[in-house]
Coordinates of C-alpha atoms and ligand atoms in Angstrom, one line a residue:
X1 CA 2.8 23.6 -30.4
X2 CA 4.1 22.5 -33.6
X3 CA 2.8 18.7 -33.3
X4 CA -0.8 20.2 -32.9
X5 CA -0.3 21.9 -35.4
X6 CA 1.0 18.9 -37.9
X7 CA -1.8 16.7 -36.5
X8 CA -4.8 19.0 -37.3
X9 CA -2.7 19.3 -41.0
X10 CA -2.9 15.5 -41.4
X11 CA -7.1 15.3 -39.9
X12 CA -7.7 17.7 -42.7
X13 CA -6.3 15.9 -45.4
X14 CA -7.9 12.8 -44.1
X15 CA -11.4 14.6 -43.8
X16 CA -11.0 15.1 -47.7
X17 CA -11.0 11.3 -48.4
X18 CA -13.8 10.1 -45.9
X19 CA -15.8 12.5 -44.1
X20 CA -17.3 10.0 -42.2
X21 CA -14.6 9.0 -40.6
X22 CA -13.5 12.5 -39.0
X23 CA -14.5 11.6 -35.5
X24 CA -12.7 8.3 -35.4
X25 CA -9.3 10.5 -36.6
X26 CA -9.8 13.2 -33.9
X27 CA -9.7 9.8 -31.3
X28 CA -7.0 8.2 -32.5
X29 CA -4.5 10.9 -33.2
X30 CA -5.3 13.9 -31.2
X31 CA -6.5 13.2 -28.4
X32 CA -3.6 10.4 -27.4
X33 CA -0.7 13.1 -27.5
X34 CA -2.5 15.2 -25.4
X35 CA -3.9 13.3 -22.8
X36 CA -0.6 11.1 -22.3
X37 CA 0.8 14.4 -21.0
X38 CA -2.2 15.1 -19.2
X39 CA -1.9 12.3 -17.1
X40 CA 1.8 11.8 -16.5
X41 CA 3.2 12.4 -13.7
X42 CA 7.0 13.0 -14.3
X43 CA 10.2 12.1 -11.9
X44 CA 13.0 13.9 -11.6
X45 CA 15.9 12.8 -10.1
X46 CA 18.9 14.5 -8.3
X47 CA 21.5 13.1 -6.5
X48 CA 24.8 10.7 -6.8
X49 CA 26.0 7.7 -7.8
X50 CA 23.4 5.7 -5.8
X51 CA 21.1 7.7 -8.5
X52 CA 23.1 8.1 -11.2
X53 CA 22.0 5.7 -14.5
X54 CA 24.3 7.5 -17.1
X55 CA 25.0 10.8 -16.6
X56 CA 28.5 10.1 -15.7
X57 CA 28.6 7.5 -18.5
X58 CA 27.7 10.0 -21.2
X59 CA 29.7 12.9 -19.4
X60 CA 32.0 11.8 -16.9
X61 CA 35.4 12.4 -17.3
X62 CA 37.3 10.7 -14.3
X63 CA 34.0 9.1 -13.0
X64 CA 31.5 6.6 -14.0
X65 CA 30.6 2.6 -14.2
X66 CA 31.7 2.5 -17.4
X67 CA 33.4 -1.1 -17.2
X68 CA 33.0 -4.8 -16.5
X69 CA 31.7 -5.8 -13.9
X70 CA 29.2 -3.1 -13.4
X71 CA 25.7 -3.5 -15.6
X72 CA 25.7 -7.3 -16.2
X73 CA 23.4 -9.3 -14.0
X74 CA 20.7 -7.1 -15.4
X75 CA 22.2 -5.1 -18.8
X76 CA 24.9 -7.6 -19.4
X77 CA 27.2 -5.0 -20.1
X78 CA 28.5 -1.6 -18.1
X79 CA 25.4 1.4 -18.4
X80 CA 26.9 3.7 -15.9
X81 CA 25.1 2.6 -13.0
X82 CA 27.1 2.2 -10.0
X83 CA 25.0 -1.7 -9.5
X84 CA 25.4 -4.9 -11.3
X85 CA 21.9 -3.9 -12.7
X86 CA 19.5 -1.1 -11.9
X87 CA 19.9 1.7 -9.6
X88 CA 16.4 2.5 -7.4
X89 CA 15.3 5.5 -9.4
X90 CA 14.8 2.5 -12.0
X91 CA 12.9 0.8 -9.8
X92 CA 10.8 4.0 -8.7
X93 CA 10.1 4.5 -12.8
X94 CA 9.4 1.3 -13.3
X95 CA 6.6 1.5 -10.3
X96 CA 5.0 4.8 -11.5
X97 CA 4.3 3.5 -14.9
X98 CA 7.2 5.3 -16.3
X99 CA 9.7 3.7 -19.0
X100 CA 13.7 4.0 -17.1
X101 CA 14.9 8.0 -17.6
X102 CA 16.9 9.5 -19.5
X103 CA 20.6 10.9 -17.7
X104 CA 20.0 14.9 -19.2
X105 CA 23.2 14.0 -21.0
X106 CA 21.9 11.2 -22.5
X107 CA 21.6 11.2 -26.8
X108 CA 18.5 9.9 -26.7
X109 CA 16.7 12.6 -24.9
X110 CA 14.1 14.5 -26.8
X111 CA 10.6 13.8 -24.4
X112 CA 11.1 15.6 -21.2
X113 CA 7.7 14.2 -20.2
X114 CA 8.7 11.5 -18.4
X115 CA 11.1 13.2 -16.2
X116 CA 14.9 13.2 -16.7
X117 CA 17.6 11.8 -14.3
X118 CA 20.5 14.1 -13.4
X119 CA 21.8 12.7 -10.7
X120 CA 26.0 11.8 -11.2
X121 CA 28.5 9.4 -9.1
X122 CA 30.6 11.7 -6.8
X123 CA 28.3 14.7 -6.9
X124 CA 28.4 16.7 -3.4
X125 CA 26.2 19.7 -2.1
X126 CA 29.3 21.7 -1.5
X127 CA 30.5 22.6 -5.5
X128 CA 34.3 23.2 -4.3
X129 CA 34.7 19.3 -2.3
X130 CA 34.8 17.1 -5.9
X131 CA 35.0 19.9 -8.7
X132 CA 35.7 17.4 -11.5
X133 CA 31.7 15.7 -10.8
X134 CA 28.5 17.4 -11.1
X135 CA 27.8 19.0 -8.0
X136 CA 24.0 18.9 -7.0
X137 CA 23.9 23.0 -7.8
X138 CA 25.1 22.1 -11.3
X139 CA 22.3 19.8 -11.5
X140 CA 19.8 22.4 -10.3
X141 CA 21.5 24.8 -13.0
X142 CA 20.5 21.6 -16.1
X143 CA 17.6 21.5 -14.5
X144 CA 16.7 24.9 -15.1
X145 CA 18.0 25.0 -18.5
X146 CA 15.4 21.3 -19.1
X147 CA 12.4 23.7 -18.0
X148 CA 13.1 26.0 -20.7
X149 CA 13.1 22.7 -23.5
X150 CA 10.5 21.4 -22.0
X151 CA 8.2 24.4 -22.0
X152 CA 9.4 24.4 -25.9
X153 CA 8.4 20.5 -26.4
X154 CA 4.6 20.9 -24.4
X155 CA 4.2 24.6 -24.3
X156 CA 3.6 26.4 -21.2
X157 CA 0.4 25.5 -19.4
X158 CA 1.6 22.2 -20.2
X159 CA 4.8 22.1 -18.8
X160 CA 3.8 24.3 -15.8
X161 CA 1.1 21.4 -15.3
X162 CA 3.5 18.5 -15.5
X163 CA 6.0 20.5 -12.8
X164 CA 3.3 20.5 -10.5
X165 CA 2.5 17.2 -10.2
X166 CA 5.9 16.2 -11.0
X167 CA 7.8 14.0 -8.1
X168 CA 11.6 15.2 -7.5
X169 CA 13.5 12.8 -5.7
X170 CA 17.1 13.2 -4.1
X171 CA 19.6 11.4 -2.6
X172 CA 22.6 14.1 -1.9
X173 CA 25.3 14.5 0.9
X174 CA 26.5 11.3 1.4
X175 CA 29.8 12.2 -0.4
X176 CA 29.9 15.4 1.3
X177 CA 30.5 13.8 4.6
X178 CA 32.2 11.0 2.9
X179 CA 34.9 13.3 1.8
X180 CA 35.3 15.0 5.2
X181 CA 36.9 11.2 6.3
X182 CA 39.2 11.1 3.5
X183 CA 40.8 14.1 3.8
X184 CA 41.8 13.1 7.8
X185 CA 42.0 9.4 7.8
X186 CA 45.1 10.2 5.3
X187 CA 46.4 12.7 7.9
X188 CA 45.3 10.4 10.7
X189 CA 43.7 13.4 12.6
X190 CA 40.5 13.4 14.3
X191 CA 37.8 15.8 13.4
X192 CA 36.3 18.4 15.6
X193 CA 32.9 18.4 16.5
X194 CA 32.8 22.4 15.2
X195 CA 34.1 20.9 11.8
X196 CA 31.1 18.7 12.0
X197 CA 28.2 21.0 12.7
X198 CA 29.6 23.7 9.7
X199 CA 29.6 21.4 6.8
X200 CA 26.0 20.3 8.2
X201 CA 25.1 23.8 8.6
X202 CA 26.8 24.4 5.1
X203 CA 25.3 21.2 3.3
X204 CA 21.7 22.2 5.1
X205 CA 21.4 25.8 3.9
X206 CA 22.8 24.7 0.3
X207 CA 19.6 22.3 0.2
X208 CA 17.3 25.2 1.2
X209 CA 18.1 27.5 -1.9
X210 CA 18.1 24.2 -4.1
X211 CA 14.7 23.3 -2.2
X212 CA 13.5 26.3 -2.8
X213 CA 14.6 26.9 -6.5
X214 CA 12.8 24.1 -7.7
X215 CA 9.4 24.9 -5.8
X216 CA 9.6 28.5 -7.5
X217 CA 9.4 27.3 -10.9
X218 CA 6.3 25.1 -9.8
X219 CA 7.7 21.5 -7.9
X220 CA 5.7 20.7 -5.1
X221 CA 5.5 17.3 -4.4
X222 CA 9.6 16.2 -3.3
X223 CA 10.8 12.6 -2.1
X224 CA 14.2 12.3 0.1
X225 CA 16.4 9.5 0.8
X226 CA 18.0 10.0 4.4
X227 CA 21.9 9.5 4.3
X228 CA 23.1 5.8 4.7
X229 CA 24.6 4.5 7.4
X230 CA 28.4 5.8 6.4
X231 CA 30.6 4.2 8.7
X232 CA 28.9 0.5 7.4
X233 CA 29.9 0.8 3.8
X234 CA 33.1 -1.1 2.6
X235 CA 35.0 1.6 1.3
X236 CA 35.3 3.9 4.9
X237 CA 35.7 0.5 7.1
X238 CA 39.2 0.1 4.7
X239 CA 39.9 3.7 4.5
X240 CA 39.7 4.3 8.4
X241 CA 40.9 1.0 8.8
X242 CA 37.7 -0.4 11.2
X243 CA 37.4 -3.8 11.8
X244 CA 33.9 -4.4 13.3
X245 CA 30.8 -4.0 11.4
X246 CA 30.3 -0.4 11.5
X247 CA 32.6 2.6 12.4
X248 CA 30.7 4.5 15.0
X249 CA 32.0 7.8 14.0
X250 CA 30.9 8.2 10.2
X251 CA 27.2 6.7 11.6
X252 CA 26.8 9.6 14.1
X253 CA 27.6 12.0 11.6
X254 CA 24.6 10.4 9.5
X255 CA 22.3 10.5 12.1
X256 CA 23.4 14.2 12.8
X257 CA 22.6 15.1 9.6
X258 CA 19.4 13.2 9.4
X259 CA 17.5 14.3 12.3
X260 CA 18.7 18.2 11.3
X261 CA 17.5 17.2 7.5
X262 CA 13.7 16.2 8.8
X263 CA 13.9 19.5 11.2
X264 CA 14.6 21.0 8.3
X265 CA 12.0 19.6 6.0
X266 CA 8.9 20.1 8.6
X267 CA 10.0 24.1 8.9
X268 CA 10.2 24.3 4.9
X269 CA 6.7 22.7 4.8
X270 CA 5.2 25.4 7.2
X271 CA 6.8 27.7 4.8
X272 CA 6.1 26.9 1.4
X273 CA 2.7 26.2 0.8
X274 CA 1.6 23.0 -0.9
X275 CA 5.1 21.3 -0.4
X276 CA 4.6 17.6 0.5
X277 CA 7.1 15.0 0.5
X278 CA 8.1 11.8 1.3
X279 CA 11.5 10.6 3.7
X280 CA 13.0 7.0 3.1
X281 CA 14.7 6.3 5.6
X282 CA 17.4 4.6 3.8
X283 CA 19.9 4.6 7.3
X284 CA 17.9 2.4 8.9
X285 CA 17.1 0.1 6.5
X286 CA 20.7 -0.1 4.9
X287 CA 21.7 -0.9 8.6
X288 CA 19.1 -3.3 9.2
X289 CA 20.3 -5.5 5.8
X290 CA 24.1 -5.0 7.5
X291 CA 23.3 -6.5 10.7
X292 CA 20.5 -9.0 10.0
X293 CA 21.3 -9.9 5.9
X294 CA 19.8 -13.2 6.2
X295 CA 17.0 -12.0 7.5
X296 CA 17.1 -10.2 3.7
X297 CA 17.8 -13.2 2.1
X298 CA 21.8 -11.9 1.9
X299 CA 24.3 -14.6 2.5
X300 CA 27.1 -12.3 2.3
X301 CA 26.2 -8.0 3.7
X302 CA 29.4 -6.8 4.9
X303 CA 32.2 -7.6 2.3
X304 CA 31.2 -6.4 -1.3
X305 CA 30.8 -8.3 -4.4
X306 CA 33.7 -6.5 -6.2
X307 CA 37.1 -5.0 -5.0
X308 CA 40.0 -5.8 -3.2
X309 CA 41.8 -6.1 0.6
X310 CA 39.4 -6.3 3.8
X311 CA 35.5 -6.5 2.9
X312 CA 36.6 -5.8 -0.6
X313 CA 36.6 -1.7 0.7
X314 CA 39.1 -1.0 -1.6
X315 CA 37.8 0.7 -4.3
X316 CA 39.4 -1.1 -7.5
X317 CA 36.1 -2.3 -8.5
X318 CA 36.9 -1.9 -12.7
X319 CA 40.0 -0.1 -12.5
X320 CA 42.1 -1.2 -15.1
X321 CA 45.7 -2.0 -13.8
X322 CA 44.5 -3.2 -10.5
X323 CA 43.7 -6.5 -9.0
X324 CA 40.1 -7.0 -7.8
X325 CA 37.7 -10.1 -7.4
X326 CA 34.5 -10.1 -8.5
X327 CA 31.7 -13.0 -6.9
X328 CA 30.0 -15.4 -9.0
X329 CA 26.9 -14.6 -7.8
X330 CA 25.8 -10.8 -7.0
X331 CA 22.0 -11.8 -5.3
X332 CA 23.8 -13.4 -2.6
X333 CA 25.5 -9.9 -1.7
X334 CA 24.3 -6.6 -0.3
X335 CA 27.2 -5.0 -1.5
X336 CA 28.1 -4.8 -5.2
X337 CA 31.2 -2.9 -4.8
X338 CA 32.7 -0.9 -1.6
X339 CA 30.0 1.7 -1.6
X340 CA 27.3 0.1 -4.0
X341 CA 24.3 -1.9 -3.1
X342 CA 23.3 -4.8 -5.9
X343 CA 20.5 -4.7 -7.9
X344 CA 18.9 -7.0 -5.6
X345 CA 19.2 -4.6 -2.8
X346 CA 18.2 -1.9 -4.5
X347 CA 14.8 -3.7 -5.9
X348 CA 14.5 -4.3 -1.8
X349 CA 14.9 -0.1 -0.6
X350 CA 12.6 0.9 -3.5
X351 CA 10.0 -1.4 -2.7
X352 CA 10.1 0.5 0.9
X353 CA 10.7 3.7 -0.5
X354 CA 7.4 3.4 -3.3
X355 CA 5.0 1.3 -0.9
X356 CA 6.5 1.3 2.7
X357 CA 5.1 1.9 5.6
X358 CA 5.6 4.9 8.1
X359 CA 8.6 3.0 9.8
X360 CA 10.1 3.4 7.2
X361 CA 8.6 6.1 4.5
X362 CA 7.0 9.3 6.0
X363 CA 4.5 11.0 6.1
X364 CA 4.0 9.1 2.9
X365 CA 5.6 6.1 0.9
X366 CA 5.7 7.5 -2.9
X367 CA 3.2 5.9 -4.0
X368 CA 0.7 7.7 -2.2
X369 CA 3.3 10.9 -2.9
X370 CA 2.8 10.3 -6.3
X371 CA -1.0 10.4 -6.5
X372 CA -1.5 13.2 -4.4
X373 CA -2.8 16.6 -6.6
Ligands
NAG1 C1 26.7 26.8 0.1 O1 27.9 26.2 0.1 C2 29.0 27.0 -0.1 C3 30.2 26.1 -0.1 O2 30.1 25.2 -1.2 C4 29.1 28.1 1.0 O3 30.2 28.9 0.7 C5 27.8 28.8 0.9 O4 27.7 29.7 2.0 C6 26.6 27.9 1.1 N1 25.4 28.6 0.7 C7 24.5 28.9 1.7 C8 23.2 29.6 1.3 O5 24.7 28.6 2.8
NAG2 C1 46.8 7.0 13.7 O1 46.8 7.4 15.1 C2 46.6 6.4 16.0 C3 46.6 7.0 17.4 O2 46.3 8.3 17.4 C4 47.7 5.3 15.9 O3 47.5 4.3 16.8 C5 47.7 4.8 14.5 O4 48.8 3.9 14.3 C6 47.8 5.9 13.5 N1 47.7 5.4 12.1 C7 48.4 5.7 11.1 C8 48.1 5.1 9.8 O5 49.3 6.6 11.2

């Protein structure tokens, strides 16, 4: 508790020049530091490049937005967000008071009482399916080693305090399945329903331990976003060469894993007590935007933004060497790249996700999540 410390230094020196003035001191200078940790209520955020706002920019080696034309409807240059602005944990910060996070990698990071992001494009459940991103146990593992700062920065009643009311929000295993196409559309085989229902059981039981990790060292209050609808997005319509609007096989797999992932959630919640949470369920409304984007206000939702060949799906968004096109306007698109929603699209899920209602956010949107004790 060094800044206390420094603080009651400075009062004391001050006391010496005008006594009279003491209580007015105490106000102004203690009492800030302390009750601005007091009442924050910090977010921490897991996941992948739907999450990510820099880790991969500050520690990616063969991934990351790190190029025009990611970053500039909102930054005007490339941040590391997978968007042509924000990414929705922005959004969510932005809603709960909070300035944007810090990626863990980030220079900048010295206050862990806001929260920290450590979410990073390509990141899977299953550490041995991408091993050159940051796999959502490596996350877990920073996150661990954060605890240990934090308790350093705020002491420990303070920090245990803060992870208690802290909201941890994750969007994981997207890639997981994503990955499980790419490997057979290259080979042209068809995957078994057995291959299926073990990377689920696999990806499932991975999110138990990780659940569970972070609720021992004090997290109670958690906030999931349910898988997209897969076989919609850009990038699998090229890669399994689909021509209507979604490929039915990569959706049932998301549904699959989404009804299993809310099984799961209600047993942990009979089994840890004082677990709460929140779902979004992003499938439905990422769907909803794909069929009805007008009804959104999109005049473009199934070609992206930024890429190349059929509904720009081919991911060149970017990459140097390659030919892509990029729109001249972004708002009119759901779809900044192949995989991507814009900015505009993501201010739309996070408004959901923060203050939705049980359609689409259960058993509570965030915002209630987040002043729940
Ligand atoms: C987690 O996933 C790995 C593969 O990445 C698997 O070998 C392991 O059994 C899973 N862990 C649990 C607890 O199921
Ligand atoms: C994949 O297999 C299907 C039939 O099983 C065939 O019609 C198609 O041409 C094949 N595609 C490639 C790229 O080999």
């Amino acid at each position: 508790m060094r800044t206390s410390t420094t603080t009651k230094a400075k009062i004391r020196i001050k006391t010496r020049m005008f006594p009279s003035t003491l209580f007015f001191i105490t106000l102004l200078s203690l009492s800030p530091s302390l009750s601005n940790a007091e009442h924050k209520t910090p977010l921490f955020v897991f996941g992948d490049s739907l999450y990510d706002n820099g880790m991969t920019f500050y520690g990616g080696k063969n991934v990351g937005a790190h190029n025009w034309p990611y970053g500039q409807t909102y930054f005007q240059r490339a941040v590391g967000r997978y968007s042509d602005g924000r990414v929705i944990p922005d959004f969510i910060a932005e809603n709960a008071g909070l300035p944007f996070l810090e990626p863990y990698f980030s220079p900048r990071l010295k206050d862990f009482t806001n929260g920290v992001n450590f979410a990073s494009a390509g990141s899977c459940v299953l550490v041995e399916l991408r091993p050159h991103t940051i796999s959502l146990a490596r996350q877990i593992d920073y996150f661990k080693e954060m605890v240990q700062r934090l308790k350093q920065q705020v002491g420990v009643t303070e920090a245990n305090k803060l992870l208690s009311k802290a909201v941890y929000m994750f969007n994981v295993a997207g890639n997981d399945y994503v990955n499980l196409f790419e490997k057979n559309a290259k080979k042209n085989r068809t995957i078994s329903n057995s291959r299926k229902k073990l990377r689920m059981r696999m990806i499932l039981d991975n999110l138990t331990v990780h659940i569970k990790t972070i609720y021992k060292l004090g997290g109670r209050k958690f906030a999931f976003q349910k898988v997209g609808p897969l076989g919609c997005l850009p990038s699998i319509k090229y890669m399994l060469s689909y021509k209507g609007v979604c490929a039915p096989e990569p959706q049932d797999l998301a549904k699959m894993h989404n009804s299993a992932f809310v099984a799961l959630i209600w047993k942990l919640e009979t089994q840890l007590p004082g677990f709460k949470y929140s779902i979004y369920d992003f499938y439905t409304s990422l769907h909803l935007r794909v069929l009805y984007g007008s009804t959104y206000g999109f005049k473009e939702s199934q070609t992206a933004c930024c890429g190349s060949g059929p509904y720009n799906g081919d991911f060149t968004c970017q990459k140097k060497g390659f030919s892509f096109s990029v729109c001249s306007n972004p708002n009119d698109y759901l779809w900044f790249d192949s995989a991507h929603p814009t900015d505009r699209a993501n201010q739309g899920f996070s408004d959901e996700f923060w203050s939705g209602g049980p359609d689409l956010v259960a058993p509570y949107n965030l915002q209630t999540l987040y002043a729940a004790n």
